[in-house]
Coordinates of N, CA and C in Angstrom, one line a residue:
M207 N -7.1 -30.3 45.2 CA -7.6 -30.0 43.9 C -7.5 -28.4 43.8
H208 N -7.0 -28.1 42.5 CA -7.0 -26.7 42.7 C -7.9 -25.8 41.9
P209 N -8.3 -24.7 41.9 CA -9.5 -23.9 40.9 C -9.3 -24.4 40.0
P210 N -10.2 -24.3 38.8 CA -10.2 -24.4 37.4 C -8.8 -23.4 36.9
C211 N -9.1 -21.9 37.4 CA -7.7 -21.0 36.9 C -6.7 -22.0 36.8
Y212 N -6.5 -22.5 37.4 CA -4.9 -23.3 37.4 C -4.3 -24.1 36.5
N213 N -5.3 -24.8 35.9 CA -5.4 -25.9 35.2 C -5.0 -26.1 34.3
D214 N -4.8 -24.4 33.4 CA -3.7 -24.5 32.5 C -2.3 -24.0 32.9
R215 N -2.3 -24.0 33.7 CA -0.7 -23.4 34.5 C 0.1 -24.4 34.4
K216 N 1.1 -24.0 34.1 CA 2.6 -25.5 34.0 C 3.3 -25.1 35.4
S217 N 3.5 -26.0 35.4 CA 4.0 -26.5 37.2 C 5.6 -25.9 37.6
P218 N 6.0 -24.9 37.9 CA 7.2 -24.4 38.5 C 8.2 -25.4 38.5
R219 N 8.3 -26.6 39.2 CA 8.4 -27.7 40.2 C 9.5 -28.4 38.8
A220 N 10.2 -28.7 39.1 CA 11.2 -29.6 38.5 C 10.8 -31.1 39.1
P221 N 10.7 -31.7 37.8 CA 10.3 -33.1 37.9 C 11.7 -34.0 38.8
F222 N 12.8 -33.5 38.2 CA 13.9 -34.1 38.7 C 14.2 -34.0 40.1
H223 N 13.8 -33.2 41.1 CA 13.9 -32.9 42.3 C 12.9 -33.3 43.1
D224 N 13.2 -34.1 44.4 CA 12.5 -34.0 44.9 C 11.6 -32.6 46.1
Y225 N 13.0 -31.6 46.4 CA 11.9 -30.6 47.4 C 11.8 -30.7 48.7
K226 N 12.4 -31.6 48.9 CA 13.1 -32.1 50.5 C 13.9 -31.4 51.0
A227 N 15.3 -30.9 50.3 CA 16.0 -29.9 50.8 C 16.0 -29.9 49.1
G228 N 17.2 -28.5 49.8 CA 18.0 -27.9 48.4 C 18.8 -26.6 48.3
V229 N 19.5 -26.5 47.5 CA 20.5 -25.2 47.4 C 19.9 -24.5 46.2
Y230 N 19.7 -23.4 46.4 CA 19.1 -23.0 45.5 C 19.8 -21.5 44.8
F231 N 20.0 -20.6 43.4 CA 20.5 -19.3 43.3 C 19.3 -18.3 43.1
I232 N 19.2 -17.6 43.5 CA 17.8 -16.7 43.2 C 18.3 -15.4 43.1
T233 N 17.5 -14.8 42.1 CA 18.0 -12.9 42.3 C 16.2 -12.6 42.7
I234 N 16.5 -11.2 43.1 CA 15.4 -10.6 43.4 C 15.3 -9.0 43.0
C235 N 14.8 -8.6 42.1 CA 14.8 -7.1 41.6 C 14.1 -6.3 42.0
T236 N 14.3 -4.8 42.1 CA 13.6 -3.8 42.7 C 12.6 -3.2 41.8
K237 N 11.3 -2.5 41.8 CA 11.1 -2.2 41.0 C 11.5 -1.3 39.5
D238 N 11.1 -1.7 38.5 CA 11.2 -1.2 37.3 C 13.1 -0.8 37.4
K239 N 14.0 -1.3 38.3 CA 15.3 -1.8 38.7 C 15.4 -0.5 38.7
R240 N 15.1 0.0 39.5 CA 15.5 1.3 40.5 C 16.6 1.3 41.4
H241 N 17.5 2.2 41.3 CA 18.5 1.9 42.7 C 18.2 2.5 43.6
Y242 N 17.5 1.5 44.5 CA 17.3 1.7 45.7 C 18.2 1.0 46.7
F243 N 19.4 0.8 46.7 CA 20.6 -0.1 47.2 C 21.6 0.8 47.5
G244 N 21.6 1.5 46.9 CA 23.1 2.2 47.1 C 23.7 2.2 45.2
K245 N 25.5 2.3 45.4 CA 25.5 2.4 43.7 C 26.6 1.9 43.9
V246 N 27.4 1.7 42.8 CA 28.7 0.7 42.7 C 29.6 2.1 42.2
Q247 N 30.6 2.3 42.8 CA 31.8 3.3 42.3 C 33.6 3.1 42.2
E248 N 33.6 2.9 41.4 CA 35.2 1.9 41.5 C 35.2 1.0 41.9
D249 N 34.6 -0.5 41.4 CA 34.1 -1.5 41.9 C 33.7 -1.6 42.9
I250 N 33.5 -0.8 43.8 CA 33.0 -0.8 45.1 C 31.7 -0.6 45.2
M251 N 30.5 -1.5 45.7 CA 29.4 -1.4 46.6 C 28.9 -0.3 47.9
H252 N 28.6 0.6 47.8 CA 28.2 2.0 48.5 C 26.7 1.8 49.0
L253 N 26.3 0.6 49.9 CA 24.9 1.1 50.2 C 24.3 2.0 50.7
S254 N 22.9 2.3 50.4 CA 22.0 3.3 51.2 C 21.6 3.1 52.2
P255 N 21.1 3.3 53.3 CA 20.4 3.2 54.6 C 19.7 2.5 54.0
L256 N 18.7 1.5 53.0 CA 17.7 0.9 52.7 C 18.9 -0.5 52.2
G257 N 19.9 -0.4 52.0 CA 20.7 -1.2 51.1 C 21.1 -1.8 52.6
K258 N 21.8 -1.2 53.4 CA 22.4 -1.7 54.3 C 21.5 -2.7 55.5
F259 N 19.9 -2.2 55.5 CA 19.3 -2.9 56.0 C 19.3 -3.8 55.4
C260 N 18.9 -3.9 54.3 CA 19.0 -5.3 53.3 C 19.8 -6.2 53.6
Q261 N 21.0 -5.7 53.5 CA 22.0 -6.3 53.7 C 21.8 -7.2 54.8
Q262 N 21.6 -6.8 55.9 CA 21.7 -7.3 57.5 C 20.4 -8.3 57.3
Q263 N 19.2 -8.1 56.9 CA 18.2 -9.1 56.7 C 18.8 -10.1 56.0
W264 N 19.9 -10.0 55.0 CA 20.2 -11.1 54.6 C 21.1 -12.3 55.6
E265 N 21.9 -11.3 56.0 CA 23.3 -11.9 57.0 C 22.3 -12.6 58.2
N266 N 21.2 -11.8 58.8 CA 20.7 -12.4 59.8 C 19.3 -13.5 59.5
V267 N 19.2 -14.1 58.4 CA 18.5 -15.0 58.1 C 18.2 -16.4 59.0
S268 N 19.4 -17.1 59.4 CA 18.7 -18.3 60.1 C 18.3 -17.8 61.2
E269 N 18.9 -16.5 61.9 CA 18.0 -16.2 62.8 C 15.9 -16.3 63.1
H270 N 15.9 -16.1 61.9 CA 14.2 -16.2 61.5 C 13.8 -17.1 61.2
Y271 N 14.5 -17.8 60.7 CA 14.2 -19.4 59.2 C 15.3 -20.0 59.5
L272 N 15.4 -20.7 60.9 CA 16.4 -22.1 61.3 C 16.2 -22.5 59.8
Y273 N 15.5 -22.9 59.2 CA 16.0 -24.1 58.4 C 16.4 -23.7 56.8
A274 N 16.9 -21.9 57.0 CA 17.8 -21.9 55.9 C 19.5 -21.1 56.0
T275 N 19.8 -21.1 55.3 CA 21.1 -20.8 55.7 C 21.7 -20.3 54.2
I276 N 22.3 -18.9 54.0 CA 22.8 -18.1 52.9 C 24.1 -18.1 53.1
P277 N 24.8 -19.0 52.4 CA 26.3 -19.2 52.5 C 27.2 -17.9 51.1
L278 N 26.2 -17.4 50.9 CA 26.9 -16.0 49.6 C 25.6 -15.5 49.0
F279 N 25.9 -14.2 49.2 CA 24.8 -13.2 48.6 C 25.4 -11.8 48.2
V280 N 25.2 -11.0 47.6 CA 25.4 -9.4 47.2 C 23.8 -8.7 47.1
V281 N 24.2 -7.6 47.4 CA 23.7 -6.6 47.7 C 23.9 -5.5 46.6
M282 N 23.4 -5.5 45.3 CA 23.6 -4.6 43.9 C 22.7 -3.6 44.3
P283 N 23.0 -2.1 43.4 CA 21.7 -1.1 43.6 C 20.5 -1.5 43.4
N284 N 20.2 -2.4 42.5 CA 18.9 -2.6 42.3 C 18.6 -4.1 42.0
H285 N 19.4 -4.9 42.6 CA 18.9 -6.3 42.5 C 19.7 -7.1 43.8
I286 N 19.2 -8.1 44.1 CA 20.4 -9.3 44.8 C 20.2 -10.0 44.6
H287 N 21.5 -11.3 44.7 CA 21.5 -12.7 44.1 C 22.1 -13.1 45.6
A288 N 21.6 -14.4 45.2 CA 22.3 -15.0 46.8 C 21.9 -16.2 46.4
I289 N 22.7 -16.9 47.0 CA 22.9 -18.6 47.5 C 21.8 -19.2 48.7
V290 N 21.1 -19.8 48.6 CA 20.1 -20.2 49.7 C 20.0 -21.4 49.8
L291 N 20.5 -21.7 51.1 CA 20.6 -23.7 51.6 C 18.9 -23.9 52.1
I292 N 18.3 -24.4 51.6 CA 17.0 -24.8 52.6 C 17.4 -26.6 52.9
N293 N 17.5 -26.5 54.5 CA 17.7 -28.1 55.3 C 16.9 -28.8 55.7
Q294 N 15.9 -29.4 55.0 CA 14.6 -30.3 55.6 C 14.5 -31.1 56.8
E295 N 15.5 -31.0 56.9 CA 16.0 -32.5 58.2 C 15.4 -31.0 59.5
T296 N 15.4 -30.0 59.4 CA 15.0 -29.1 61.2 C 13.7 -29.4 60.7
E297 N 13.2 -29.2 62.0 CA 12.2 -29.6 63.0 C 10.9 -28.8 62.4
V298 N 11.6 -27.3 62.2 CA 10.3 -26.1 61.5 C 9.6 -26.5 60.0
A299 N 10.9 -27.1 59.3 CA 10.7 -27.8 57.9 C 10.3 -28.7 57.5
V300 N 9.9 -29.3 58.4 CA 9.5 -30.8 57.7 C 8.2 -30.5 57.4
K301 N 7.6 -29.6 57.6 CA 5.8 -29.8 57.1 C 5.5 -28.9 55.8
E302 N 6.6 -28.5 55.4 CA 6.9 -27.6 54.0 C 7.8 -28.4 53.0
T303 N 7.8 -28.0 51.5 CA 8.6 -28.9 50.6 C 9.8 -27.5 50.4
A304 N 10.6 -27.7 50.2 CA 12.1 -26.9 50.0 C 11.6 -25.7 49.1
R305 N 10.9 -26.0 48.0 CA 10.3 -24.5 47.4 C 9.5 -23.6 48.5
E306 N 8.5 -24.7 49.9 CA 8.0 -23.3 49.8 C 8.4 -22.5 50.8
C307 N 9.8 -23.2 51.6 CA 10.2 -22.5 52.3 C 11.4 -21.4 51.7
L308 N 11.6 -21.7 51.0 CA 12.1 -20.6 49.9 C 11.2 -19.6 49.6
A309 N 10.4 -19.5 49.2 CA 9.3 -19.0 49.0 C 9.2 -18.0 50.4
I310 N 8.8 -18.4 51.4 CA 8.7 -17.9 52.5 C 10.1 -17.1 53.2
V311 N 11.0 -17.5 53.1 CA 12.3 -16.6 53.2 C 12.4 -15.6 52.5
V312 N 12.5 -15.8 51.2 CA 12.4 -14.6 49.7 C 11.0 -13.6 50.5
G313 N 10.5 -13.9 50.5 CA 8.4 -13.1 51.1 C 9.0 -12.2 52.3
G314 N 9.9 -13.4 53.5 CA 10.0 -12.2 54.6 C 10.9 -11.3 54.8
I315 N 11.9 -11.8 53.5 CA 12.9 -10.4 53.4 C 12.6 -9.2 52.6
K316 N 11.8 -9.4 51.5 CA 10.9 -8.6 50.8 C 9.9 -7.9 51.7
R317 N 8.9 -8.5 52.7 CA 8.3 -7.6 53.7 C 9.1 -7.2 54.7
S318 N 10.2 -7.1 55.4 CA 10.5 -6.4 56.2 C 11.2 -5.4 56.0
V319 N 12.4 -5.5 54.0 CA 12.8 -4.5 53.9 C 11.2 -3.4 53.2
S320 N 10.4 -3.7 53.1 CA 9.4 -3.0 52.4 C 9.2 -2.1 53.6
L321 N 8.9 -3.0 54.7 CA 8.4 -2.3 56.0 C 9.4 -1.4 56.6
F322 N 10.7 -0.8 56.6 CA 11.8 -0.5 56.9 C 11.6 0.8 55.9
A323 N 11.5 0.5 54.5 CA 11.4 1.5 53.6 C 10.2 2.5 54.3
R324 N 9.1 2.1 54.4 CA 7.6 2.7 54.9 C 7.9 3.5 56.0
K325 N 8.4 2.7 57.3 CA 8.8 2.8 58.2 C 9.8 4.7 58.3
H326 N 10.6 4.4 57.8 CA 11.9 5.7 57.1 C 11.0 6.2 56.3
Q327 N 10.1 6.2 55.9 CA 9.3 7.3 54.4 C 10.1 6.9 53.1
I328 N 10.5 6.1 52.7 CA 11.8 6.0 51.3 C 11.0 5.1 50.5
D329 N 10.9 5.8 48.9 CA 10.3 5.5 48.2 C 11.3 4.2 47.7
F330 N 10.2 3.3 47.6 CA 10.7 1.4 47.3 C 9.7 0.6 47.2
G331 N 10.3 -0.4 46.0 CA 9.2 -0.7 46.0 C 10.3 -2.5 44.8
W332 N 9.0 -3.5 45.1 CA 10.1 -4.7 44.6 C 9.2 -5.1 43.4
Q333 N 10.2 -5.6 42.7 CA 9.7 -6.7 41.1 C 8.3 -7.9 42.1
S334 N 7.3 -8.3 41.5 CA 6.7 -9.0 42.0 C 7.2 -10.2 42.4
R335 N 7.8 -10.8 41.7 CA 8.4 -12.0 41.3 C 9.9 -12.0 41.8
Y336 N 10.3 -12.9 41.6 CA 11.8 -13.4 41.9 C 12.0 -14.7 41.2
Y337 N 13.6 -14.9 40.7 CA 14.0 -15.8 40.1 C 14.7 -16.6 40.9
D338 N 14.2 -18.0 41.0 CA 14.9 -19.1 41.6 C 15.7 -20.3 40.4
R339 N 16.4 -20.4 41.0 CA 17.1 -22.0 39.8 C 17.9 -22.9 41.0
I340 N 17.7 -24.2 40.8 CA 18.2 -25.2 41.5 C 19.5 -25.3 41.5
I341 N 20.6 -25.3 42.1 CA 22.1 -25.3 42.2 C 21.9 -27.3 42.1
R342 N 22.6 -27.7 41.1 CA 22.3 -29.1 40.7 C 23.6 -29.7 41.4
N343 N 24.6 -29.1 41.3 CA 26.0 -30.4 41.0 C 27.5 -29.0 41.9
Q344 N 28.4 -29.6 42.5 CA 29.3 -28.4 42.7 C 29.8 -27.9 41.3
R345 N 29.7 -28.1 40.7 CA 30.5 -27.0 39.7 C 29.5 -26.1 39.3
E346 N 28.1 -26.3 38.9 CA 27.6 -25.1 39.0 C 27.3 -24.4 39.5
G347 N 27.5 -24.9 41.6 CA 27.9 -23.7 42.6 C 28.9 -23.1 42.6
N348 N 29.6 -23.9 41.7 CA 31.2 -22.8 42.0 C 30.6 -21.5 40.8
N349 N 30.2 -22.3 39.9 CA 30.0 -21.4 38.8 C 29.0 -19.7 39.3
I350 N 28.2 -20.2 40.4 CA 27.3 -19.3 40.5 C 28.0 -18.2 41.5
A351 N 28.6 -19.5 42.1 CA 29.3 -18.2 43.5 C 30.4 -17.5 43.0
N352 N 31.4 -17.8 42.0 CA 32.5 -16.9 41.3 C 31.4 -15.5 40.1
Y353 N 30.1 -15.5 40.0 CA 29.5 -14.6 39.5 C 28.8 -14.0 40.4
I354 N 28.4 -14.4 41.5 CA 28.1 -13.5 42.9 C 29.2 -12.9 43.3
E355 N 30.4 -13.7 43.6 CA 31.4 -12.8 44.4 C 31.6 -11.6 43.4
N356 N 31.8 -11.6 41.9 CA 32.4 -10.9 40.9 C 31.2 -9.7 40.6
N357 N 30.2 -9.9 41.0 CA 29.2 -9.2 40.5 C 29.4 -7.5 40.6
V358 N 30.0 -7.3 41.4 CA 30.4 -5.7 42.0 C 31.1 -5.4 40.7
A359 N 32.2 -5.7 40.8 CA 33.2 -5.5 39.9 C 32.9 -5.6 38.0
R360 N 31.2 -6.3 37.8 CA 31.2 -6.4 37.1 C 30.3 -6.2 36.2
W361 N 30.0 -4.7 37.2 CA 28.0 -4.3 37.7 C 28.2 -3.5 36.0
G362 N 29.2 -3.0 35.6 CA 29.1 -2.0 34.0 C 28.9 -2.8 32.8
S363 N 28.6 -4.0 32.9 CA 28.4 -4.9 32.1 C 27.2 -6.0 32.5
D364 N 26.9 -5.9 33.6 CA 25.9 -6.5 34.1 C 24.3 -6.7 33.6
E365 N 23.7 -7.8 33.4 CA 22.3 -7.7 32.6 C 21.7 -6.7 33.3
Y366 N 21.5 -6.4 35.1 CA 20.3 -6.2 35.2 C 21.2 -4.4 35.5
Y367 N 22.4 -3.9 34.9 CA 22.7 -2.8 35.2 C 22.0 -1.8 34.1
S368 N 21.3 -0.7 34.7 CA 21.1 0.8 34.4 C 21.7 1.8 35.1
K369 N 21.8 3.0 34.1 CA 22.2 3.9 34.7 C 21.3 5.0 35.6
N370 N 19.6 4.5 35.3 CA 18.8 5.1 36.2 C 19.3 5.3 37.9
P371 N 19.1 6.4 38.5 CA 19.5 6.1 39.9 C 18.4 5.7 40.6

């Protein structure tokens, strides 16, 4: 039973998805879309030290979360796009739904990047929430992969583009 404050809240869960496993497209933004992770120059992403650390966290997700795989991601100046695969067949993940596992992975990465920033006295903040979308089929997955792979080249026209450094 949820506390009364949740009674009017709409569930973010998709009624057509069983959440035992899943492939998700996620976007995580920095606070106020500030450029903490580096800059794009001549269609090349130049990562800051914080951006390099963030990239390493995504590259090593499976070492920390045995049920998660990141087949594709990009770190941009003020956001990250990733495809996250949650495998519910692993022993660790059996007790949780895929969406809860996804939240654990995203929360863990956000926490580790924040701790790195604090340790190195880097002014940094995340937007409080993140966007996730269930990838329902191959065509949708291919379109999202194409979007991620071309994100740096399309930076000037990206919806997250801003000139504030």
